[in-house]
XYZ file of C-alpha atoms in Angstrom:
767
model
C 0.227 0.474 0.057
C 1.735 3.282 -0.896
C 0.473 7.144 0.635
C 1.624 10.701 -0.045
C 1.784 11.702 3.292
C 1.589 15.552 5.516
C 1.713 18.548 3.776
C 5.382 19.841 5.593
C 5.257 23.973 6.555
C 9.089 24.456 5.483
C 10.250 23.706 2.205
C 13.249 21.225 2.852
C 16.739 20.589 1.615
C 17.684 17.295 1.604
C 20.298 15.711 3.626
C 21.934 14.200 1.325
C 21.751 16.987 -2.185
C 23.633 18.795 0.224
C 26.380 15.711 1.332
C 26.438 14.084 -1.918
C 27.090 17.455 -3.877
C 30.617 18.498 -1.562
C 31.762 14.747 -0.818
C 31.936 14.319 -4.883
C 34.662 17.298 -4.847
C 36.451 14.321 -2.520
C 36.470 12.290 -6.457
C 39.159 13.307 -9.490
C 36.936 16.294 -12.533
C 37.668 13.100 -14.323
C 35.011 10.831 -14.423
C 35.794 7.315 -12.903
C 34.478 3.887 -14.079
C 30.277 4.180 -12.933
C 30.645 1.738 -9.275
C 27.947 -0.853 -8.513
C 24.517 0.749 -6.215
C 25.126 -1.007 -3.501
C 25.169 -0.856 0.312
C 28.458 -1.273 2.573
C 28.375 -4.429 5.495
C 29.171 -3.630 8.968
C 32.164 -3.962 10.342
C 32.967 -4.683 12.823
C 36.554 -3.728 13.116
C 36.242 0.191 13.031
C 37.826 0.512 10.072
C 35.676 1.966 7.239
C 34.728 -0.506 4.813
C 34.698 0.292 1.160
C 33.204 -2.584 -0.484
C 29.673 -3.736 -1.150
C 28.082 -6.615 -0.162
C 24.529 -7.430 -1.944
C 21.555 -6.358 -1.308
C 19.065 -4.667 -3.021
C 19.605 -0.305 -4.784
C 17.349 2.165 -4.491
C 13.927 1.483 -5.729
C 11.096 4.022 -6.847
C 8.072 2.164 -6.006
C 6.882 6.263 -3.527
C 3.966 7.236 -5.707
C 4.692 11.039 -6.806
C 4.456 13.676 -5.542
C 1.587 16.670 -5.914
C 3.614 19.343 -4.578
C 7.336 20.092 -3.098
C 6.986 19.859 0.458
C 5.324 16.115 0.557
C 6.346 13.078 1.802
C 5.229 9.857 -0.279
C 5.484 6.732 1.696
C 6.043 2.711 0.115
C 5.519 -0.118 2.771
C 4.542 -3.505 3.192
C 3.180 -2.172 6.651
C 2.393 0.733 7.729
C 1.576 2.094 11.704
C 0.547 5.606 13.013
C -0.035 6.688 16.869
C -2.789 8.903 16.268
C -1.305 9.345 20.589
C 2.266 9.941 19.913
C 1.458 10.998 16.251
C 4.605 8.514 15.490
C 4.391 6.809 12.427
C 5.842 3.467 11.828
C 6.520 1.996 8.212
C 8.518 -1.538 7.907
C 9.270 -4.257 4.505
C 10.832 -2.312 1.603
C 9.949 1.393 2.595
C 10.778 3.564 -0.086
C 10.136 7.330 0.223
C 10.643 10.576 -2.017
C 10.884 14.305 -1.162
C 12.372 16.829 -3.149
C 13.807 14.392 -6.452
C 15.206 12.753 -3.709
C 14.395 9.168 -2.714
C 15.240 6.516 0.353
C 14.661 3.079 1.407
C 14.538 1.293 4.148
C 13.424 -2.409 6.280
C 12.283 0.231 8.568
C 11.501 3.116 8.967
C 10.124 5.444 11.842
C 9.096 8.804 12.057
C 8.267 10.938 15.466
C 6.428 13.486 13.785
C 6.290 15.891 17.648
C 9.577 15.514 17.115
C 10.640 15.657 13.125
C 12.990 12.580 13.863
C 12.681 10.005 11.770
C 15.268 7.257 12.001
C 15.815 4.381 9.052
C 16.680 1.275 9.409
C 18.468 -1.844 7.798
C 19.804 -1.336 4.344
C 19.009 2.017 4.492
C 19.798 3.727 0.527
C 19.608 7.640 -0.730
C 19.199 8.715 -3.661
C 19.792 11.972 -5.010
C 18.755 14.124 -8.643
C 22.567 14.242 -9.551
C 22.924 10.083 -9.215
C 24.530 9.954 -6.005
C 23.634 7.207 -3.296
C 24.842 7.117 0.662
C 23.889 3.836 2.160
C 23.788 3.469 5.860
C 23.192 0.604 8.873
C 21.050 2.947 10.443
C 20.182 6.917 9.831
C 18.923 9.293 11.420
C 16.917 12.803 10.400
C 14.714 15.624 10.393
C 11.306 15.174 8.860
C 12.878 17.357 6.149
C 15.676 14.767 5.480
C 17.877 17.251 5.878
C 19.555 16.868 8.997
C 21.138 13.963 10.504
C 23.608 11.805 10.834
C 24.868 8.655 9.616
C 26.362 5.565 11.360
C 28.419 2.905 8.657
C 28.599 5.855 6.231
C 28.709 4.952 1.990
C 28.250 7.242 -0.653
C 28.543 5.818 -4.473
C 28.867 8.952 -6.443
C 27.413 8.685 -10.147
C 30.712 8.688 -11.047
C 32.278 5.757 -9.987
C 33.638 7.067 -6.682
C 33.052 5.907 -3.669
C 33.815 7.563 -0.015
C 33.306 5.266 3.760
C 33.194 6.517 7.331
C 32.084 5.234 10.655
C 29.812 8.215 11.291
C 28.787 11.298 9.123
C 27.073 13.587 10.794
C 25.293 17.068 9.271
C 24.290 20.400 10.919
C 21.981 22.989 10.995
C 24.671 25.594 9.616
C 24.798 23.002 7.030
C 28.323 21.610 8.019
C 29.217 17.803 7.079
C 31.677 16.347 10.128
C 32.745 12.593 8.837
C 34.336 10.640 11.470
C 37.294 7.692 10.118
C 36.615 8.001 6.407
C 37.641 6.752 3.429
C 37.810 8.061 -0.034
C 38.915 6.223 -3.416
C 38.029 6.582 -7.531
C 39.416 3.401 -7.762
C 36.875 0.156 -8.413
C 36.421 -1.712 -5.648
C 35.834 -5.014 -7.752
C 37.300 -6.648 -10.598
C 36.211 -7.569 -14.143
C 34.951 -10.875 -13.651
C 32.464 -8.827 -10.079
C 35.354 -10.398 -7.477
C 35.589 -7.574 -4.453
C 38.988 -6.690 -4.935
C 41.221 -3.369 -2.862
C 41.564 0.251 -4.679
C 45.160 0.736 -5.675
C 44.731 4.415 -3.425
C 42.123 5.252 -1.702
C 42.670 8.768 0.703
C 42.226 8.173 4.343
C 41.117 10.445 6.920
C 40.548 10.886 11.259
C 38.206 13.271 10.254
C 36.946 15.421 7.394
C 34.850 18.484 7.623
C 33.364 20.710 5.051
C 32.134 24.190 5.638
C 29.575 25.289 3.445
C 30.166 28.888 3.836
C 34.037 28.937 2.566
C 32.370 25.574 -0.029
C 35.601 24.057 1.138
C 36.273 20.588 2.461
C 39.543 19.727 4.707
C 41.134 16.986 5.870
C 43.351 16.375 9.489
C 45.560 13.277 9.635
C 44.889 12.272 5.444
C 47.105 10.634 4.286
C 47.388 8.216 0.745
C 47.716 4.572 1.227
C 48.551 2.433 -1.773
C 48.111 -1.064 -2.582
C 46.481 -0.976 1.668
C 50.299 0.520 3.011
C 50.640 4.219 4.465
C 52.542 5.979 1.959
C 52.155 9.353 1.746
C 50.842 11.638 3.947
C 48.573 14.378 3.279
C 49.607 17.341 6.444
C 47.765 20.465 5.950
C 45.541 18.397 3.061
C 42.229 20.433 1.724
C 40.077 21.371 -1.200
C 37.655 23.776 -3.232
C 34.349 21.777 -2.583
C 33.089 21.648 -6.372
C 33.649 19.474 -9.112
C 36.896 22.473 -9.829
C 40.053 22.120 -9.204
C 41.336 23.673 -6.270
C 45.020 25.729 -4.352
C 47.241 22.691 -3.346
C 50.359 20.662 -3.446
C 50.627 17.783 -5.940
C 51.807 14.736 -6.922
C 55.953 15.035 -5.657
C 58.619 14.042 -8.166
C 61.420 12.057 -7.129
C 65.483 11.934 -9.261
C 68.949 10.439 -8.977
C 71.257 11.364 -11.449
C 74.957 11.930 -11.196
C 75.340 15.993 -12.752
C 72.858 16.904 -9.580
C 72.335 14.051 -7.125
C 69.259 12.960 -5.291
C 66.025 15.039 -6.292
C 62.798 16.252 -5.071
C 60.245 18.045 -6.828
C 57.396 19.168 -4.971
C 54.778 20.822 -7.684
C 52.148 23.099 -5.670
C 49.083 24.701 -7.923
C 47.488 28.408 -7.844
C 43.986 28.214 -9.010
C 43.861 32.009 -9.808
C 40.182 32.435 -11.874
C 38.340 29.512 -13.771
C 40.740 30.290 -17.079
C 43.887 30.835 -14.625
C 46.572 29.102 -12.697
C 50.330 29.048 -12.035
C 51.999 25.626 -10.419
C 54.798 27.109 -9.027
C 57.405 23.869 -8.399
C 60.305 24.257 -6.508
C 63.305 21.280 -7.112
C 65.732 20.221 -4.488
C 69.423 18.594 -4.797
C 72.121 17.035 -2.937
C 74.324 17.934 -5.642
C 73.266 21.673 -6.913
C 71.661 25.045 -5.501
C 68.098 24.134 -5.191
C 65.742 25.576 -8.980
C 62.748 26.890 -9.889
C 60.458 25.748 -12.280
C 57.090 27.815 -12.907
C 53.575 28.239 -15.840
C 50.749 30.105 -15.823
C 48.298 28.989 -18.137
C 44.949 31.503 -18.919
C 42.256 31.016 -21.093
C 40.848 34.457 -22.761
C 37.655 35.104 -24.736
C 39.785 35.421 -28.590
C 42.328 31.759 -27.734
C 44.963 30.178 -24.653
C 48.925 30.747 -23.816
C 51.460 29.612 -21.849
C 54.078 30.419 -20.006
C 56.551 27.409 -17.995
C 60.036 28.366 -16.578
C 62.829 27.091 -14.765
C 65.836 29.482 -13.120
C 68.702 28.487 -10.295
C 71.907 30.373 -8.684
C 74.733 28.416 -10.379
C 78.567 27.398 -11.618
C 79.405 26.790 -15.145
C 80.899 23.773 -16.820
C 81.311 24.609 -20.669
C 81.225 22.551 -23.700
C 84.545 22.735 -24.615
C 85.593 20.453 -21.527
C 87.347 23.183 -19.584
C 88.614 23.940 -16.428
C 84.995 24.943 -14.595
C 84.561 28.634 -13.776
C 83.914 29.054 -10.191
C 81.918 32.182 -10.485
C 78.279 31.800 -9.566
C 75.997 32.315 -12.266
C 71.584 32.927 -12.485
C 70.979 30.199 -14.919
C 67.738 29.384 -16.250
C 65.155 28.405 -18.906
C 62.004 29.676 -20.873
C 59.393 29.104 -23.200
C 56.057 30.644 -23.788
C 53.174 29.607 -26.433
C 49.936 30.233 -27.489
C 47.089 31.186 -30.212
C 44.968 33.170 -30.998
C 41.338 32.917 -33.084
C 40.285 36.861 -33.990
C 37.189 35.477 -36.082
C 36.778 32.696 -38.798
C 39.601 34.109 -41.306
C 42.548 35.579 -38.614
C 44.482 33.710 -36.118
C 48.244 34.266 -34.636
C 49.928 31.867 -33.221
C 53.620 32.107 -31.533
C 56.104 29.840 -29.423
C 59.393 30.735 -28.007
C 62.443 29.637 -26.026
C 65.286 30.703 -25.154
C 67.831 29.900 -22.099
C 70.656 31.741 -20.360
C 73.626 28.796 -22.066
C 73.711 25.863 -24.094
C 74.257 23.041 -21.080
C 71.329 23.630 -19.305
C 68.659 21.929 -20.653
C 71.043 18.863 -20.616
C 71.804 20.097 -16.960
C 68.028 19.842 -15.454
C 67.070 16.961 -18.123
C 65.039 19.278 -19.426
C 65.202 19.417 -22.875
C 67.521 17.578 -25.388
C 67.594 19.998 -28.082
C 70.315 21.530 -30.039
C 69.023 24.575 -30.848
C 65.721 26.721 -29.394
C 63.712 27.987 -32.485
C 61.472 30.392 -31.589
C 58.927 31.168 -34.839
C 54.941 33.320 -34.747
C 52.384 33.294 -37.398
C 49.585 35.394 -38.407
C 47.187 34.187 -40.718
C 44.223 34.791 -42.936
C 42.770 31.458 -44.156
C 40.155 32.302 -46.781
C 37.701 30.125 -49.314
C 40.627 30.085 -52.007
C 43.209 32.860 -50.913
C 45.787 32.886 -48.141
C 47.824 35.528 -46.815
C 51.525 34.247 -43.559
C 53.340 37.267 -42.159
C 55.968 34.820 -39.520
C 59.131 35.432 -38.675
C 61.362 33.303 -36.471
C 64.771 33.088 -34.928
C 67.141 30.132 -33.005
C 69.201 29.597 -30.680
C 71.991 27.819 -30.913
C 73.462 24.745 -28.163
C 75.275 23.480 -30.732
C 79.187 23.133 -29.656
C 81.102 24.797 -32.454
C 78.591 26.273 -34.121
C 78.442 30.572 -33.861
C 74.890 32.374 -31.922
C 75.975 35.271 -34.377
C 75.462 32.610 -37.849
C 72.268 32.124 -36.917
C 69.998 32.854 -39.002
C 67.173 36.040 -37.502
C 63.466 35.518 -39.782
C 61.793 38.725 -39.641
C 59.628 38.952 -41.329
C 57.979 36.063 -44.186
C 55.815 37.296 -45.772
C 53.466 34.947 -47.910
C 50.791 35.432 -50.158
C 48.155 32.990 -52.558
C 45.556 33.103 -54.259
C 43.630 30.298 -56.470
C 41.595 30.601 -59.553
C 39.042 29.016 -61.714
C 41.494 28.947 -65.041
C 38.531 30.590 -67.853
C 40.072 29.267 -70.298
C 40.960 25.507 -70.000
C 39.462 23.972 -67.216
C 42.310 24.100 -64.691
C 43.329 25.980 -61.884
C 45.187 28.660 -61.373
C 47.431 30.242 -58.551
C 48.749 33.876 -58.097
C 52.453 33.763 -55.219
C 53.856 37.333 -53.494
C 56.540 36.302 -51.210
C 58.842 37.594 -49.335
C 62.158 36.947 -47.158
C 64.200 39.153 -44.719
C 67.045 37.651 -42.803
C 69.603 39.295 -40.561
C 72.728 38.075 -38.593
C 74.452 39.255 -36.339
C 78.022 38.001 -37.127
C 77.110 36.861 -40.887
C 75.691 37.337 -44.271
C 71.886 39.139 -44.538
C 70.244 38.609 -47.190
C 66.172 39.838 -48.469
C 64.396 38.457 -50.984
C 60.960 39.320 -53.271
C 59.419 37.124 -55.303
C 56.250 37.023 -57.275
C 55.682 34.034 -59.308
C 52.249 31.970 -61.080
C 51.137 28.319 -61.971
C 48.796 26.671 -63.489
C 47.780 23.108 -63.477
C 45.346 20.773 -65.426
C 44.376 17.543 -63.966
C 42.829 15.006 -66.678
C 41.872 11.142 -67.578
C 42.516 9.754 -71.271
C 40.167 7.234 -72.664
C 42.962 4.859 -71.535
C 42.834 5.061 -67.715
C 45.629 7.001 -67.931
C 45.735 10.172 -64.573
C 47.721 13.721 -66.873
C 48.564 16.300 -64.983
C 49.897 19.716 -66.791
C 51.747 22.538 -64.226
C 53.517 25.012 -66.125
C 55.002 28.288 -64.317
C 56.477 31.456 -64.859
C 58.670 33.214 -61.592
C 60.842 36.352 -61.180
C 63.191 36.684 -58.531
C 65.043 39.942 -56.092
C 67.599 39.198 -53.574
C 70.100 41.220 -52.332
C 72.769 40.366 -49.517
C 76.095 41.417 -47.971
C 79.134 40.312 -45.688
C 78.593 37.506 -48.158
C 82.208 36.575 -47.140
C 81.322 35.610 -43.556
C 79.268 32.234 -44.474
C 81.985 30.024 -44.776
C 80.785 27.627 -47.405
C 80.736 29.599 -51.074
C 77.765 27.628 -52.828
C 75.507 29.457 -49.971
C 77.202 33.113 -50.475
C 75.527 34.090 -53.846
C 76.454 37.391 -54.808
C 76.156 40.377 -52.470
C 73.971 43.667 -54.045
C 71.358 43.147 -56.587
C 70.238 39.724 -58.557
C 67.926 39.068 -60.296
C 66.388 36.366 -61.584
C 63.441 34.493 -64.221
C 62.130 31.149 -63.712
C 60.205 29.035 -66.183
C 58.772 25.702 -65.869
C 57.133 23.495 -67.815
C 55.946 19.670 -67.074
C 53.862 17.492 -67.848
C 52.733 13.544 -65.819
C 51.339 10.286 -66.533
C 50.538 7.755 -64.285
C 48.858 4.146 -65.660
C 47.255 2.425 -62.981
C 45.870 -0.836 -63.325
C 43.745 -2.781 -60.720
C 43.325 -6.575 -60.749
C 42.770 -9.344 -57.590
C 46.119 -10.727 -56.684
C 46.030 -13.250 -53.743
C 43.227 -13.753 -52.451
C 43.064 -9.424 -52.471
C 43.144 -6.285 -54.809
C 46.724 -5.514 -56.025
C 47.393 -2.014 -58.296
C 50.327 -0.866 -60.971
C 50.654 2.375 -61.102
C 53.553 2.598 -63.930
C 54.276 6.997 -63.570
C 56.169 9.189 -66.608
C 57.263 12.692 -65.972
C 58.989 15.128 -68.329
C 59.990 19.126 -66.745
C 61.575 21.939 -68.672
C 63.241 24.525 -67.717
C 66.325 26.581 -69.106
C 69.011 27.805 -68.521
C 69.405 29.464 -64.569
C 71.785 32.027 -62.842
C 71.546 30.236 -59.822
C 74.694 30.410 -58.366
C 74.551 34.143 -58.189
C 71.847 33.816 -56.020
C 72.151 33.373 -51.869
C 71.611 30.165 -50.751
C 69.615 30.504 -47.514
C 67.073 27.815 -47.808
C 67.450 24.909 -50.201
C 70.592 23.794 -48.314
C 71.673 20.156 -46.437
C 68.666 18.454 -50.254
C 69.185 14.340 -50.433
C 67.104 12.462 -53.391
C 64.873 10.522 -51.898
C 61.100 9.193 -53.180
C 59.090 12.411 -51.529
C 61.517 14.916 -53.467
C 61.580 12.594 -56.656
C 58.353 13.643 -59.193
C 58.476 17.159 -57.333
C 59.344 19.430 -59.732
C 61.305 21.708 -58.879
C 63.709 18.356 -55.987
C 65.718 21.955 -53.437
C 63.373 22.098 -50.817
C 62.451 26.361 -50.538
C 62.758 28.423 -52.917
C 66.550 29.653 -53.511
C 67.294 27.577 -55.453
C 65.699 25.560 -58.828
C 66.558 22.498 -60.361
C 67.475 23.807 -64.074
C 67.828 21.478 -67.384
C 65.291 18.398 -69.050
C 64.791 15.627 -67.103
C 62.878 12.385 -67.856
C 61.746 10.441 -64.378
C 60.805 7.441 -64.366
C 59.103 4.472 -61.714
C 56.400 2.184 -60.710
C 54.170 1.597 -57.725
C 52.560 -1.201 -56.079
C 49.867 -1.949 -53.987
C 48.667 -4.551 -52.666
C 45.817 -5.111 -50.169
C 43.164 -7.364 -48.440
C 41.499 -6.854 -45.313
C 43.894 -6.302 -42.032
C 46.585 -6.463 -44.177
C 48.378 -4.106 -46.567
C 52.220 -4.071 -48.795
C 52.912 -0.579 -51.027
C 55.774 0.181 -52.371
C 57.107 2.198 -54.823
C 60.924 2.401 -57.536
C 62.485 5.424 -59.288
C 65.041 7.963 -60.714
C 65.427 10.394 -63.014
C 68.056 10.700 -65.956
C 68.818 14.859 -67.145
C 68.469 15.268 -70.848
C 71.764 18.251 -70.942
C 75.313 17.458 -70.017
C 75.035 20.934 -67.887
C 77.115 20.249 -64.317
C 74.846 20.077 -62.586
C 74.527 21.933 -58.938
C 73.344 18.693 -56.507
C 75.972 18.178 -54.167
C 78.488 14.492 -54.177
C 77.613 12.742 -52.403
C 72.761 13.343 -52.763
C 72.959 11.093 -55.620
C 71.596 13.632 -58.719
C 75.334 14.490 -59.184
C 75.450 12.682 -63.003
C 73.296 12.650 -65.629
C 71.231 9.300 -64.404
C 71.017 9.592 -61.007
C 70.600 7.122 -57.926
C 67.172 4.667 -57.838
C 65.676 5.680 -55.199
C 62.920 3.832 -53.521
C 60.318 2.462 -50.438
C 58.001 -0.635 -49.087
C 55.761 -0.658 -45.856
C 54.110 -3.272 -45.021
C 51.194 -2.879 -42.375
C 49.740 -5.737 -41.080
C 46.370 -4.657 -39.000
C 47.689 -2.597 -35.597
C 50.092 -5.617 -34.796
C 53.207 -4.362 -37.522
C 54.531 -1.648 -39.611
C 57.328 -1.721 -41.357
C 58.598 0.652 -43.805
C 61.617 1.030 -45.391
C 63.421 3.443 -47.599
C 67.017 3.529 -49.428
C 69.170 5.064 -52.670
C 71.235 2.752 -54.669
C 74.163 3.687 -56.344
C 73.453 4.073 -59.405
C 76.591 2.058 -61.083
C 77.526 -0.898 -58.606
C 74.396 -0.806 -56.636
C 75.853 -0.276 -52.968
C 73.410 0.658 -50.860
C 74.003 4.669 -50.187
C 70.732 5.004 -47.821
C 69.397 2.370 -45.998
C 66.653 3.216 -43.843
C 64.042 0.113 -40.786
C 61.732 1.882 -39.007
C 59.070 -0.787 -37.572
C 56.633 -0.805 -34.774
C 55.239 -4.628 -34.054
C 53.103 -5.577 -31.249
C 49.654 -4.692 -29.466
C 49.362 -1.802 -26.606
C 50.705 -3.478 -23.733
C 53.251 -5.194 -25.425
C 55.424 -4.079 -28.444
C 59.399 -3.075 -29.664
C 59.488 -0.168 -31.375
C 63.004 -0.743 -33.943
C 64.829 1.605 -36.427
C 67.908 1.673 -38.302
C 70.171 3.786 -40.375
C 72.594 4.399 -42.258
C 74.475 6.810 -43.905
C 76.536 6.410 -46.654
C 77.415 8.939 -49.338
C 80.772 7.698 -51.481
C 82.115 11.492 -50.503
C 85.282 12.840 -49.588
C 84.285 16.568 -48.631
C 81.927 16.291 -45.914
C 80.037 20.209 -46.233
C 77.446 21.097 -46.002
C 76.573 18.602 -43.175
C 76.751 15.480 -45.980
C 78.645 13.401 -43.279
C 78.335 9.398 -43.530
C 76.238 8.243 -40.835
C 74.835 4.465 -38.955
C 73.265 4.592 -36.523
C 70.644 1.768 -34.859
C 67.789 2.370 -32.148
C 65.247 0.147 -30.557
C 62.584 0.341 -27.942
C 59.823 -0.684 -26.440
C 57.611 -2.454 -23.506
C 56.098 -6.407 -22.390
C 53.305 -6.824 -20.039
C 54.645 -9.400 -17.186
C 51.065 -9.632 -15.645
C 47.862 -7.869 -15.283
C 49.101 -3.821 -14.902
C 52.702 -4.484 -14.771
C 55.845 -4.634 -17.393
C 59.482 -3.001 -18.205
C 60.139 -1.136 -21.041
C 63.047 0.675 -22.453
C 65.025 1.982 -25.462
C 68.956 2.359 -26.559
C 70.189 4.296 -29.538
C 73.839 3.123 -30.909
C 76.496 4.931 -32.539
C 77.350 2.299 -34.988
C 79.558 5.434 -37.620
C 83.379 3.989 -37.933
C 86.488 6.605 -38.325
C 86.268 5.022 -41.779
C 83.319 6.913 -42.264
C 83.395 9.518 -40.385
C 86.834 10.455 -40.129
C 86.062 13.496 -37.690
C 84.004 10.898 -35.273
C 85.612 9.549 -33.044
C 83.198 6.135 -32.304
C 84.931 2.654 -32.709
C 81.624 1.479 -34.418
C 79.484 0.574 -31.215
C 79.374 3.215 -29.057
C 76.449 3.815 -26.995
C 74.574 7.034 -27.061
C 71.804 6.994 -25.023
C 69.754 4.033 -22.349
C 66.480 3.595 -20.268
C 65.363 0.703 -19.023
C 62.203 0.908 -16.560
C 59.121 -1.258 -15.191
C 55.959 -0.057 -14.597
C 52.561 -0.374 -13.024
C 49.486 1.034 -14.640
C 45.487 0.086 -13.821
C 42.734 2.303 -14.356
C 42.852 4.577 -11.550
C 47.111 4.206 -10.456
C 50.712 4.513 -12.665
C 54.086 4.235 -10.933
C 57.201 4.312 -12.819
C 60.734 3.430 -11.305
C 62.809 4.544 -14.453
C 66.761 4.117 -14.661
C 68.497 6.121 -17.940
C 72.727 6.205 -18.496
C 73.960 9.402 -20.384
C 77.334 7.950 -22.389
C 78.556 11.206 -23.801
C 79.554 14.972 -21.482
C 77.894 18.074 -22.544
C 79.476 20.501 -20.463
C 78.226 20.124 -17.263
C 75.112 17.938 -17.653
C 77.796 14.382 -17.218
C 77.890 11.790 -18.371
C 76.530 7.810 -16.144
C 73.237 6.703 -14.225
C 69.986 8.384 -13.746
C 66.725 7.307 -11.903
C 63.243 8.474 -11.522
C 60.389 7.538 -9.599
C 56.566 8.834 -10.994
C 53.212 8.065 -9.354
C 50.068 9.298 -10.511
C 46.871 8.745 -9.486
C 44.525 8.440 -11.498
C 40.985 10.658 -10.919
C 41.828 12.599 -7.809
C 43.082 16.332 -8.131
C 44.592 17.494 -4.479
């Protein structure tokens, strides 16, 4: 039977509508997997129990109520004593009021005192989906104030809080005694109970309604049941937003700095701004301070990150250390702003006080720090870019004064359809200014037009016709400061005109093969360009060329604009592709032949010095998500010797995999200009799952270059560069990793030797 009982004289606020909303703040903003809604077993040990015995969840048998100040009941039996005004409901009691639902084995309501006692398998659910369970709950008739014994709250996001006793006071404050919280599942995949990977335990947890904050007394983090990390003074805001506080510390040990501990502090300035300040303390070096500021604006976002310390510096050259201490640091910033659907600004900046700071403190192993900005306008058929960049070198033998500063770089393009032949026309305007503090300065401007026409013949051949014209104007000075003569060009004003025509034909043949489909595509390209004054022009952006499959069929096989390949040539090759469900092979091979005997502009060792080029190709094999193998190569045209040989392979699943790499450059040249030295290197990395949540990971880089390959190299044919080895634990709410790394080369005050790091991350938890 059911009743709609007794209109109240004041509007009520339900107890667990408030309590669960505040306790939810103990959970991470990241939602955990949904946990079962069932109450705790009685814990005779006096410890809060996060496990869930098997009883029925909250039901919805109570009738709908007509007004907010009414209570709906449903029960097997209901007794009402009119003299004492006590209502007793027994047997599958269901009760609801203002979108809050409660079930219990027995509910006693004293109308005179306003007390409500719920006993036996009590469960209360609020509109947000959070459910509170207890052995015995004492409430007011508003279902708002009261005391709960052996409390368990299962939040809608799967997190849960347990306490021996919970009390809500008239001012809205809530206090939990002997409490525990976790965002981890308490059941395995088979539904069997398990201990959470981590949990927070505290002597007392207090929710301050006035300050909207949760505070802990005697808090600690337990990992696998072991109390490992004390959290004195832990507190955070009582909502789902991030709050200020201490983050998980990082621990390292290396030869350069000794033992290191980093303790980040997160400071939330506003919903769209925050700062993280991290002191780094070392036993073998002066302390260092790290700071990061992040902001989100109406039109974009940006961040600023920096490191600062005060200590001595060991030079890159290996000379005696300078005993004078100095400021050392690193600053970087990046951001993007979208002003409207077409205009945007992107920037990034990086600068360090010296060449060894980044490696000394293991911030980055980059040997150049590049700062850029770009203002873009992207239209339907137009594009405008105004950009600039500068580079700080961290290399041992590079002079900073020789590093270019490009400001500005302006590029404008406009496309429109060809009204006569049906092709597409693109107009381009480009200008560049490069300056150096102790080197050559160059300015460039050009205007060009390109026409492309794509079509199919009756026999199925894909034909592309291209024509382009361009006019260049250059000015340069201080040319003799450029070390490589081929890069200098003539000083003063220089002009150049470029014209080129090209015809490219691909003829695909498709058929069945070995249960799949194969496509064989011969390809031929003809390109013709009049002789050009390339060497009169400074070369700033067309350096370090190497022939490979990606540029074999390019109209201009130089990268950049400062060099343009002239003369006439024919390029030929074939592409083959085979595919069947889950398996694919693609391969290409090609070569080119110059129709003129003019000396080549390309440096020796690039594969294009003679009229007949070297043979280049690429093969890629992929099998589902388990295997991907790529092989790139260049073969000598005369004796088929391997001049370039590269393998990259990824094998395995997400939990167990191997990443392999090998590269060898055998250019067969004596002159070592343009950074074309021979090199050989092997790379390996991988992870092996050894248990359900445990894995071993590692990586290594080995220099295989011999002195016969590079006379300037000190390697002996097998010179390890760096390796690392580690053990990791990863489940759905905890990540732990212990890593050992060894470096085999000194770089200034970044010394060779061993380093160890320990990392722990609590998923679904934000302090």
